[in-house]
CSV table of C-alpha atoms in Angstrom, one decimal:
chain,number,residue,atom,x,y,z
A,259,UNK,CA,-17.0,2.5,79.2
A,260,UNK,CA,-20.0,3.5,77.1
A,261,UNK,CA,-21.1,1.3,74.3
A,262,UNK,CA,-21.4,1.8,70.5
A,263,UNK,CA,-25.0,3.1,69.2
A,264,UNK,CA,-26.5,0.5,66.9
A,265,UNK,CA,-28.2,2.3,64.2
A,266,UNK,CA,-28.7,-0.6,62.9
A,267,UNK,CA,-31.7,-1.7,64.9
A,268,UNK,CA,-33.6,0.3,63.0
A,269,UNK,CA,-32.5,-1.2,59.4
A,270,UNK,CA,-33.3,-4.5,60.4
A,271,UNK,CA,-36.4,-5.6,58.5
A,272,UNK,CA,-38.3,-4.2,56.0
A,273,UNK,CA,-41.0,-3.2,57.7
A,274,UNK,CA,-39.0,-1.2,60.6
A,275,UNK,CA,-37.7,0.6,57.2
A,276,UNK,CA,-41.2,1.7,56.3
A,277,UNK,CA,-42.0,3.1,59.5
A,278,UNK,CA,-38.9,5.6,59.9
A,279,UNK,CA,-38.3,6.2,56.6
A,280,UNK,CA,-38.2,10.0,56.5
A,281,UNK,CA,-38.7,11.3,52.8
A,282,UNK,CA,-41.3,9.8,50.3
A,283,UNK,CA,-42.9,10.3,47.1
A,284,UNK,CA,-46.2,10.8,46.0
A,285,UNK,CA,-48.0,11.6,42.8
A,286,UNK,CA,-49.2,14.8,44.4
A,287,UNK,CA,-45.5,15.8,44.3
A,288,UNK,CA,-44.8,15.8,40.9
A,289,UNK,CA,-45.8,18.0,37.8
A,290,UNK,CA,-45.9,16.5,34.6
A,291,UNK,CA,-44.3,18.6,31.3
A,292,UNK,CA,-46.5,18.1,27.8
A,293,UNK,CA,-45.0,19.5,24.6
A,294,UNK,CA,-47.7,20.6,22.3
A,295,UNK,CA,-46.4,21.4,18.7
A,296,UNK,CA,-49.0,23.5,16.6
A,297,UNK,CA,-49.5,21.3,13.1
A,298,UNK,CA,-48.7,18.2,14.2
A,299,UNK,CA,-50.2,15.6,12.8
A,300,UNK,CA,-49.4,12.7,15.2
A,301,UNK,CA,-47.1,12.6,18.3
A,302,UNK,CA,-43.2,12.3,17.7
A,303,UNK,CA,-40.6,11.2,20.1
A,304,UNK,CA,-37.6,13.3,21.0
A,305,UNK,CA,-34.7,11.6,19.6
A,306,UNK,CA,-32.7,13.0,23.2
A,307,UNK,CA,-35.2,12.2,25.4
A,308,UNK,CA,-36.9,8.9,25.4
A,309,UNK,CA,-40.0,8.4,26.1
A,310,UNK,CA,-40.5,11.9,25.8
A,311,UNK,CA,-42.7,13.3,22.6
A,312,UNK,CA,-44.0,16.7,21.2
A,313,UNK,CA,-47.8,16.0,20.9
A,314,UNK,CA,-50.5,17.4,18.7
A,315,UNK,CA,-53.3,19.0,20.1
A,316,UNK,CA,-55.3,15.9,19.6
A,317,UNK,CA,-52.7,13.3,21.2
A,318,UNK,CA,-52.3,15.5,24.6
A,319,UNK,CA,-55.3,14.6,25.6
A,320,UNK,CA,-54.7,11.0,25.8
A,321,UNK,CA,-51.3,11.6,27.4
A,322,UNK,CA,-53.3,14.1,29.9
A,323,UNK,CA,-56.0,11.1,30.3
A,324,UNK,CA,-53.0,8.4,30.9
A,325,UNK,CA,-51.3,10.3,33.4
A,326,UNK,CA,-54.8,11.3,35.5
A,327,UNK,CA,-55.5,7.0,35.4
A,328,UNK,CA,-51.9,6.7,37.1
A,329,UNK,CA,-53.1,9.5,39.6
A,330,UNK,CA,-51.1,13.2,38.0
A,331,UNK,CA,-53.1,15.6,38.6
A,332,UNK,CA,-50.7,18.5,37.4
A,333,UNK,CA,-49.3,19.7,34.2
A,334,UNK,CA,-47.0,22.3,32.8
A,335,UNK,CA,-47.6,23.3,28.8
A,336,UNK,CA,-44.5,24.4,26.6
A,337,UNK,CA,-45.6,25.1,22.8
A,338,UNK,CA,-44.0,25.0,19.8
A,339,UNK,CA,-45.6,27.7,17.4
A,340,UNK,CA,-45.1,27.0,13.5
A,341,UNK,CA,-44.8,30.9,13.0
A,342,UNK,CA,-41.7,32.4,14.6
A,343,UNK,CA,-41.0,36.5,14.8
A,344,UNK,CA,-38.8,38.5,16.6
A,345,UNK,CA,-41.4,39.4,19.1
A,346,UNK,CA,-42.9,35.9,19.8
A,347,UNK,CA,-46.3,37.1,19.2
A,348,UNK,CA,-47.8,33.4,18.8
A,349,UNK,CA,-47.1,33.7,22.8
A,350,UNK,CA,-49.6,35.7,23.8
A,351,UNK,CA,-52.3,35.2,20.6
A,352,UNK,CA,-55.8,33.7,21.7
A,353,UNK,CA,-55.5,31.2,19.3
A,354,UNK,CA,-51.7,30.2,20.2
A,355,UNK,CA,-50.9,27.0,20.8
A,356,UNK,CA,-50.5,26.8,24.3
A,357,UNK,CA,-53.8,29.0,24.3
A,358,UNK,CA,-55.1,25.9,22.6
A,359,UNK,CA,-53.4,23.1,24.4
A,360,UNK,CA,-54.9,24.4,27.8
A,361,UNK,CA,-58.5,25.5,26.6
A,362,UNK,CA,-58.7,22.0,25.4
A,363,UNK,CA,-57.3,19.9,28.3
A,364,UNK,CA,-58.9,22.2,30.9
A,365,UNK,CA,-62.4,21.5,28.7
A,366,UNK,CA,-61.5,17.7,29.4
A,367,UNK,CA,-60.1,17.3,32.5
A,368,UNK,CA,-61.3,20.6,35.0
A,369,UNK,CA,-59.7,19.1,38.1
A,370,UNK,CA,-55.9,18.8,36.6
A,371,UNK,CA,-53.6,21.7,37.6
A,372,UNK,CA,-52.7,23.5,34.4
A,373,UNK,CA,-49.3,25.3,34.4
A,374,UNK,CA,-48.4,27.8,31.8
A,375,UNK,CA,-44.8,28.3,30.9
A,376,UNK,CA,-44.1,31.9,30.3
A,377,UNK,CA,-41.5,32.7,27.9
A,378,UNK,CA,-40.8,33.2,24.6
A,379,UNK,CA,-38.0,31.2,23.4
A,380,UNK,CA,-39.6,28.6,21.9
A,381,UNK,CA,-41.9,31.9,20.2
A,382,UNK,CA,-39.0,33.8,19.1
A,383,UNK,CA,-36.9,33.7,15.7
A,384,UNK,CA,-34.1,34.0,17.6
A,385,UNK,CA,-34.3,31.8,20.5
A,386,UNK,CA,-33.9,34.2,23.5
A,387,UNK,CA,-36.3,34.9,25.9
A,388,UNK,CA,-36.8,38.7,26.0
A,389,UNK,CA,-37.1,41.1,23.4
A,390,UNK,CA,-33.8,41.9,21.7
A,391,UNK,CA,-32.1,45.2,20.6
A,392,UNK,CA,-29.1,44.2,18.1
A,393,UNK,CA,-27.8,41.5,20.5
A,394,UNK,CA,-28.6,42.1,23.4
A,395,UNK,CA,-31.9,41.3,25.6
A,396,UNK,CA,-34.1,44.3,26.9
A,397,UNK,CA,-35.5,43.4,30.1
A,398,UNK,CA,-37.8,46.1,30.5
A,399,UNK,CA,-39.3,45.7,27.2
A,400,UNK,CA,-39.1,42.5,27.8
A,401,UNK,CA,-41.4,42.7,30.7
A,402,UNK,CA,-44.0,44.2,28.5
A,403,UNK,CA,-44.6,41.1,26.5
A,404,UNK,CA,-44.5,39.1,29.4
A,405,UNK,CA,-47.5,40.3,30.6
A,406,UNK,CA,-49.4,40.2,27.5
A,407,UNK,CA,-48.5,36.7,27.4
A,408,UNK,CA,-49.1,35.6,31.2
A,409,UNK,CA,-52.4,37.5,30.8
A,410,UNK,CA,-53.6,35.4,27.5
A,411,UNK,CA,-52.9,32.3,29.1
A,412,UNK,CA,-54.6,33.0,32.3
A,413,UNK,CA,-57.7,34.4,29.9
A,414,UNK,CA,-56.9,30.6,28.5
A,415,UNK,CA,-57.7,28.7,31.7
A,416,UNK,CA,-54.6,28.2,33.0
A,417,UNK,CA,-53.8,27.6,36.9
A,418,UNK,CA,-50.7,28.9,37.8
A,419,UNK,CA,-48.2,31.3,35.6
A,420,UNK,CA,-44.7,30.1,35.7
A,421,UNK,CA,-42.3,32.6,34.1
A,422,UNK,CA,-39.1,31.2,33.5
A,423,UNK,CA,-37.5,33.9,31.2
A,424,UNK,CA,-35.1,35.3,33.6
A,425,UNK,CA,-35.6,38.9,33.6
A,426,UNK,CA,-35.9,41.3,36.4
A,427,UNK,CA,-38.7,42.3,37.7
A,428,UNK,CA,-40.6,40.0,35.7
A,429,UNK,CA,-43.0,38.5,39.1
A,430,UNK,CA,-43.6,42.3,40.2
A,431,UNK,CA,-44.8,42.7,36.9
A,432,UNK,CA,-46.7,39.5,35.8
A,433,UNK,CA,-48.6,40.3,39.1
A,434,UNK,CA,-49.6,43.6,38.5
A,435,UNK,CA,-50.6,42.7,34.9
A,436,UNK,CA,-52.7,39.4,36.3
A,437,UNK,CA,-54.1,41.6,38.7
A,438,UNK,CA,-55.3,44.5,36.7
A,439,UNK,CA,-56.8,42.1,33.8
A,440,UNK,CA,-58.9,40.4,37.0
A,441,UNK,CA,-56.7,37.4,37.7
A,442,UNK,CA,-56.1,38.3,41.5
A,443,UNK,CA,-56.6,34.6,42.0
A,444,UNK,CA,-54.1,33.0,39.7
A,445,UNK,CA,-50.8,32.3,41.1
A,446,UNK,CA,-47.1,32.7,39.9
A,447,UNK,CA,-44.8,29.6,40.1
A,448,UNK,CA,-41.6,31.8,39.7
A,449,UNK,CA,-38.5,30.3,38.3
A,450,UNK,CA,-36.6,32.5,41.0
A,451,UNK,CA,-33.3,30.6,40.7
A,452,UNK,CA,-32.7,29.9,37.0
A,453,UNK,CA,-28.7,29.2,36.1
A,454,UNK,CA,-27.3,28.7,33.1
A,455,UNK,CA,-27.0,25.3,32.7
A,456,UNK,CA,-25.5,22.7,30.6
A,457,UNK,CA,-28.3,20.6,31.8
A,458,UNK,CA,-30.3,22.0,29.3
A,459,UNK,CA,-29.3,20.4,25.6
A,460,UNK,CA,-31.9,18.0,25.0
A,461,UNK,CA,-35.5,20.6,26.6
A,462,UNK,CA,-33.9,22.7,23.6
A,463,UNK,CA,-34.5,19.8,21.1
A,464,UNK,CA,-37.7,19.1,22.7
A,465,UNK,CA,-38.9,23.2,22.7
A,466,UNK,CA,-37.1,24.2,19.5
A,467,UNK,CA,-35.8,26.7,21.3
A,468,UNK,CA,-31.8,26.9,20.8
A,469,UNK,CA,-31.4,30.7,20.7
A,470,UNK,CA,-29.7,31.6,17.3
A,471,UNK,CA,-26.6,32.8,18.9
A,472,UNK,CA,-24.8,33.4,21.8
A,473,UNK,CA,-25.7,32.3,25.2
A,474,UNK,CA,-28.0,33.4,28.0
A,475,UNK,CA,-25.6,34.0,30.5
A,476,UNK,CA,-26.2,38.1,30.8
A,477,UNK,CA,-30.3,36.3,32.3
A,478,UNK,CA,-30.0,33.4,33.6
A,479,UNK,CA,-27.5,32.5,36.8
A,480,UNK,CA,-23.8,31.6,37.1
A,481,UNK,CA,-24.0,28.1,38.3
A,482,UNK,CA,-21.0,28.9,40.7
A,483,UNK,CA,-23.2,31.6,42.5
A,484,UNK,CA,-24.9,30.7,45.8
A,485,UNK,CA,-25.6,34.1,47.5
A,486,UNK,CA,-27.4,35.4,44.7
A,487,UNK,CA,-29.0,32.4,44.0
A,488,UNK,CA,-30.7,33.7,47.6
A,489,UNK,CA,-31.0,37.1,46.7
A,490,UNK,CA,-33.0,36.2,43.7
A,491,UNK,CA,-35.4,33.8,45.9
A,492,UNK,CA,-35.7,36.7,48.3
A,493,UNK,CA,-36.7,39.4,45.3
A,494,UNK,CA,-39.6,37.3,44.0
A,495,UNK,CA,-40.9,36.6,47.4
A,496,UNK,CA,-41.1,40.0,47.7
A,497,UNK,CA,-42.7,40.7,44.5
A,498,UNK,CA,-45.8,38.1,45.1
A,499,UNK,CA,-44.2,34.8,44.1
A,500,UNK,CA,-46.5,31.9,45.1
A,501,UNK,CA,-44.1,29.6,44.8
A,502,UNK,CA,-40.1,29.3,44.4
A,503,UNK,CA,-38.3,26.9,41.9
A,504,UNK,CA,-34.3,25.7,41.8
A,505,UNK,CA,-33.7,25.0,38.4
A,506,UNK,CA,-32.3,22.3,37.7
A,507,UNK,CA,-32.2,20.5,40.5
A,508,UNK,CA,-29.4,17.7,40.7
A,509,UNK,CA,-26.1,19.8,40.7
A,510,UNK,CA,-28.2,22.4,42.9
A,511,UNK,CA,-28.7,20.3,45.6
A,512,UNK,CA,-27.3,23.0,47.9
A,513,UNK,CA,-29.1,25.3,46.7
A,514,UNK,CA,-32.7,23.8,47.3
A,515,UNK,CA,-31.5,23.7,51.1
A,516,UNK,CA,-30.7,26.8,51.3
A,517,UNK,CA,-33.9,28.5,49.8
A,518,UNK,CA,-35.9,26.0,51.8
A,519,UNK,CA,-34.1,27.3,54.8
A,520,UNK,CA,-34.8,31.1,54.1
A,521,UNK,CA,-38.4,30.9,52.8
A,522,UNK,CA,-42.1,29.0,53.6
A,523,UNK,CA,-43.1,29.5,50.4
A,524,UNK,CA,-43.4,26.0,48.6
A,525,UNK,CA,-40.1,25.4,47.0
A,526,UNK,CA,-40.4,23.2,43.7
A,527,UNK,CA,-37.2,21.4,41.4
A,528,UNK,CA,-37.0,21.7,38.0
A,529,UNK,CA,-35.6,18.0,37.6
A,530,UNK,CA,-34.5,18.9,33.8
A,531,UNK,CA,-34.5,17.5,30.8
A,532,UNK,CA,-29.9,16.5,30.9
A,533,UNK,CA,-30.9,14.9,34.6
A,534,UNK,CA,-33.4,13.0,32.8
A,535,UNK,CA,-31.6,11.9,29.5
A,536,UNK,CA,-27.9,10.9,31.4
A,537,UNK,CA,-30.2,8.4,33.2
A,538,UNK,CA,-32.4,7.1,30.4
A,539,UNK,CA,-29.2,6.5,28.5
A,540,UNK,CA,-27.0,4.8,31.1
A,541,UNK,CA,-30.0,2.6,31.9
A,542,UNK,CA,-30.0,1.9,28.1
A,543,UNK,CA,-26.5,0.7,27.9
A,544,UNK,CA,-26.9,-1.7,30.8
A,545,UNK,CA,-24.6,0.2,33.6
A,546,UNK,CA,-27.5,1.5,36.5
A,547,UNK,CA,-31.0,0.7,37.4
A,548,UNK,CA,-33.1,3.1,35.9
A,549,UNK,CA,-35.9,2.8,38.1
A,550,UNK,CA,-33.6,2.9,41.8
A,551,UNK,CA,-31.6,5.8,40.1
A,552,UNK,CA,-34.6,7.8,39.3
A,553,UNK,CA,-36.1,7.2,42.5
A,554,UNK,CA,-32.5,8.1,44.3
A,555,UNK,CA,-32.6,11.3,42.2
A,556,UNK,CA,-36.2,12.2,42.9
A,557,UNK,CA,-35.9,11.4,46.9
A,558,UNK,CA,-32.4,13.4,46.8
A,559,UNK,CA,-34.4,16.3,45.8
A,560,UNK,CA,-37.4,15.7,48.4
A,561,UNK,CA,-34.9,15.8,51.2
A,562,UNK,CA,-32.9,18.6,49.7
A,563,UNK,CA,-36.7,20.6,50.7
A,564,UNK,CA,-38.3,20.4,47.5
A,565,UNK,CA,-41.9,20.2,47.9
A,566,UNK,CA,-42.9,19.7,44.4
A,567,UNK,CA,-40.6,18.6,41.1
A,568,UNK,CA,-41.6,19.2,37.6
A,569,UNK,CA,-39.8,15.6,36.3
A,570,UNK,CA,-40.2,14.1,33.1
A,571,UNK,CA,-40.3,10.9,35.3
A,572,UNK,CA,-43.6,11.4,36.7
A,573,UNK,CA,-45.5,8.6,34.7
A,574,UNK,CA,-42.4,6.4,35.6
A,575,UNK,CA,-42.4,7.0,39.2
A,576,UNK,CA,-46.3,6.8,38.9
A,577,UNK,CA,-46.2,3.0,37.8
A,578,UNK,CA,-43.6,2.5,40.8
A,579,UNK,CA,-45.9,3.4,42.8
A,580,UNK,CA,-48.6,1.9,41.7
A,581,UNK,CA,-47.3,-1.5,41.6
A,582,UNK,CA,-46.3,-0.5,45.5
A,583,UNK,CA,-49.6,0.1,46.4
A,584,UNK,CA,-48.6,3.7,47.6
C-alpha cells in the first residue's frame, strides 16, 4: 500500500523555509505614491490614511530622500492644484504642480523612477476624469486633453505615463501624442483594468478628487466583470502599453492571474488606498498584525503574477526588510 507524502519535510526548519519559499518581495517591486498639494505650507496627514500625507513641494523631497535611504527607487506623483476648472487645465500647464513636483525631485534624485498619473480628477471642478458635456463624460474629447497632459509631464521629466482615467482609446492615443512631441522613449504604465471600486474612499480624501456628482461607473469597470476585464488588457496591449495594471488588487486576485496568464507584458497591482486603510485601522484597534497582514497582502498579490505594486506600504515593507537583511 503506498504511503502518505510528507509535505512536511520541507516546513521543518526555518532555514529549509528560506530555500523553497517560492514568492518574495523586494524594494525593486514596489512603487511608492507622493501627494504633492500646490500651496502647502507644510506636510498634512490624511485623516483616512495614516501615515499617509499630502506634501508641499518642499517636504517631498525629504519623503523622496527617506524612501531612496530605505532602498525605493520608484515613485508615482498625484497633485492637488489650488485652481480647479472644468477642463483641468492646471493638468497639463508647465508650471502645474505635478510639473513642479517632478522637475524638482528629478533635479534631486536623477536615478528614481518618476511616474506621472494622468488624469484629471483631482484638476477638474467637478471631479470626473474626462471632459464633461451636461452630465455626461466625452471620451473623445476627453482624449484630447489627455495628450496635452501626458505630453507636459513627459516635457517635465517624467519616466513613465500612467493614465488611469478610463477612457477608450486613451493608450493609442497618449502614444501617438508622446510620439509626435519626441517622447518615443517614454513608456505608458496603462491602468488597463480599472473597476469601479468601493476600495476607493479614502485616495479621494487624499487627491481631492470626489467627483461632484454621480459615479464613474459609465468608465471605469463593473467589478463583477472578468472577460472584459481581459478584453481591456488585450486593447492596450495592442495599442503600445508598456505595462498592464489590475486595479485594485485585493478583491481582484483573480483577475491579476488571469492577465498574467494572457500577456508578457509586466503586470503591476494597484494595492489601493481602502486595502491600505482597513489594515491600518484593524492594526490600530488591536485585532491583526499589521506588519504579517501587510506582508500576506503584498505576497498574495506577487503570487497572484503581479510584478510590480504601487502600495502605500512601500516604506513599511522597506523597514521589514531591512531589519531582515533582505
Amino acid at each position: 500500500m503506498k504511503s502518505f507524502t510528507r509535505h512536511r519535510r520541507l516546513r521543518r526548519t526555518a532555514a529549509m523555509r528560506d530555500m523553497v519559499r517560492e514568492t518574495s518581495l523586494s524594494v525593486h517591486d514596489v512603487i511608492q505614491p507622493l501627494f504633492v498639494k500646490e500651496g502647502l505650507e507644510e506636510k498634512q496627514e490624511v485623516s483616512s490614511m495614516p501615515g499617509v500625507f499630502q506634501f508641499s513641494l518642499t517636504d517631498v523631497l525629504a519623503e523622496v530622500a527617506a524612501c531612496v535611504e530605505l532602498g525605493i527607487k520608484s515613485f508615482i506623483i498625484f497633485g492637488i492644484p489650488i485652481h480647479k476648472d472644468e477642463i483641468g487645465s492646471q493638468a497639463s500647464a508647465e508650471d502645474g504642480i505635478v510639473q513642479q513636483a517632478i522637475r524638482l525631485i528629478k533635479n534631486h534624485f536623477p536615478e528614481v523612477l518618476v511616474v506621472a498619473d494622468t488624469c484629471l480628477c483631482e484638476f477638474t471642478s467637478h471631479g470626473h476624469c474626462g471632459i464633461l458635456e451636461g452630465e455626461q463624460v466625452l471620451n473623445d474629447a476627453s482624449l484630447e486633453r489627455l495628450v496635452e497632459v501626458a505630453v507636459s509631464q513627459a516635457r517635465a521629466g517624467a519616466d513613465i505615463i500612467a493614465p488611469s482615467n478610463a477612457m477608450d482609446g486613451y493608450v493609442y492615443a497618449i502614444r501617438k501624442g508622446l510620439d509626435e512631441a519626441g517622447f518615443e522613449d517614454i513608456a505608458i504604465m496603462s491602468y488597463a483594468i480599472k473597476f469601479a471600486s468601493s476600495f476607493y474612499g479614502p485616495f479621494r480624501d487624499a487627491g481631492e478628487s470626489a467627483p461632484a456628482f454621480g459615479d464613474r461607473k459609465t468608465y471605469q469597470m463593473d467589478p463583477a466583470n472578468r472577460l472584459e476585464a481581459l478584453r481591456e488588457a488585450k486593447s492596450d496591449e495592442e495599442e503600445g502599453a508598456d505595462f498592464l495594471m489590475v486595479k485594485p488588487a485585493l478583491a481582484f486576485l483573480d483577475i491579476l492571474r488571469d492577465v498574467k496568464n494572457q500577456s508578457h507584458l509586466p503586470l503591476v497591482a494597484y494595492n489601493v488606498s481602502g486595502e491600505y486603510s482597513m489594515i491600518k485601522a484593524a492594526a490600530q484597534n488591536g485585532w491583526i498584525d499589521e506588519e504579517k497582514v501587510m506582508l500576506e497582502t503584498l505576497l498574495g498579490m506577487k503570487r497572484a503574477g503581479a510584478d510590480i505594486i504601487i502600495t502605500y506600504f512601500a516604506k513599511d515593507l522597506a523597514v521589514y526588510l531591512s531589519k531582515k537583511g533582505g
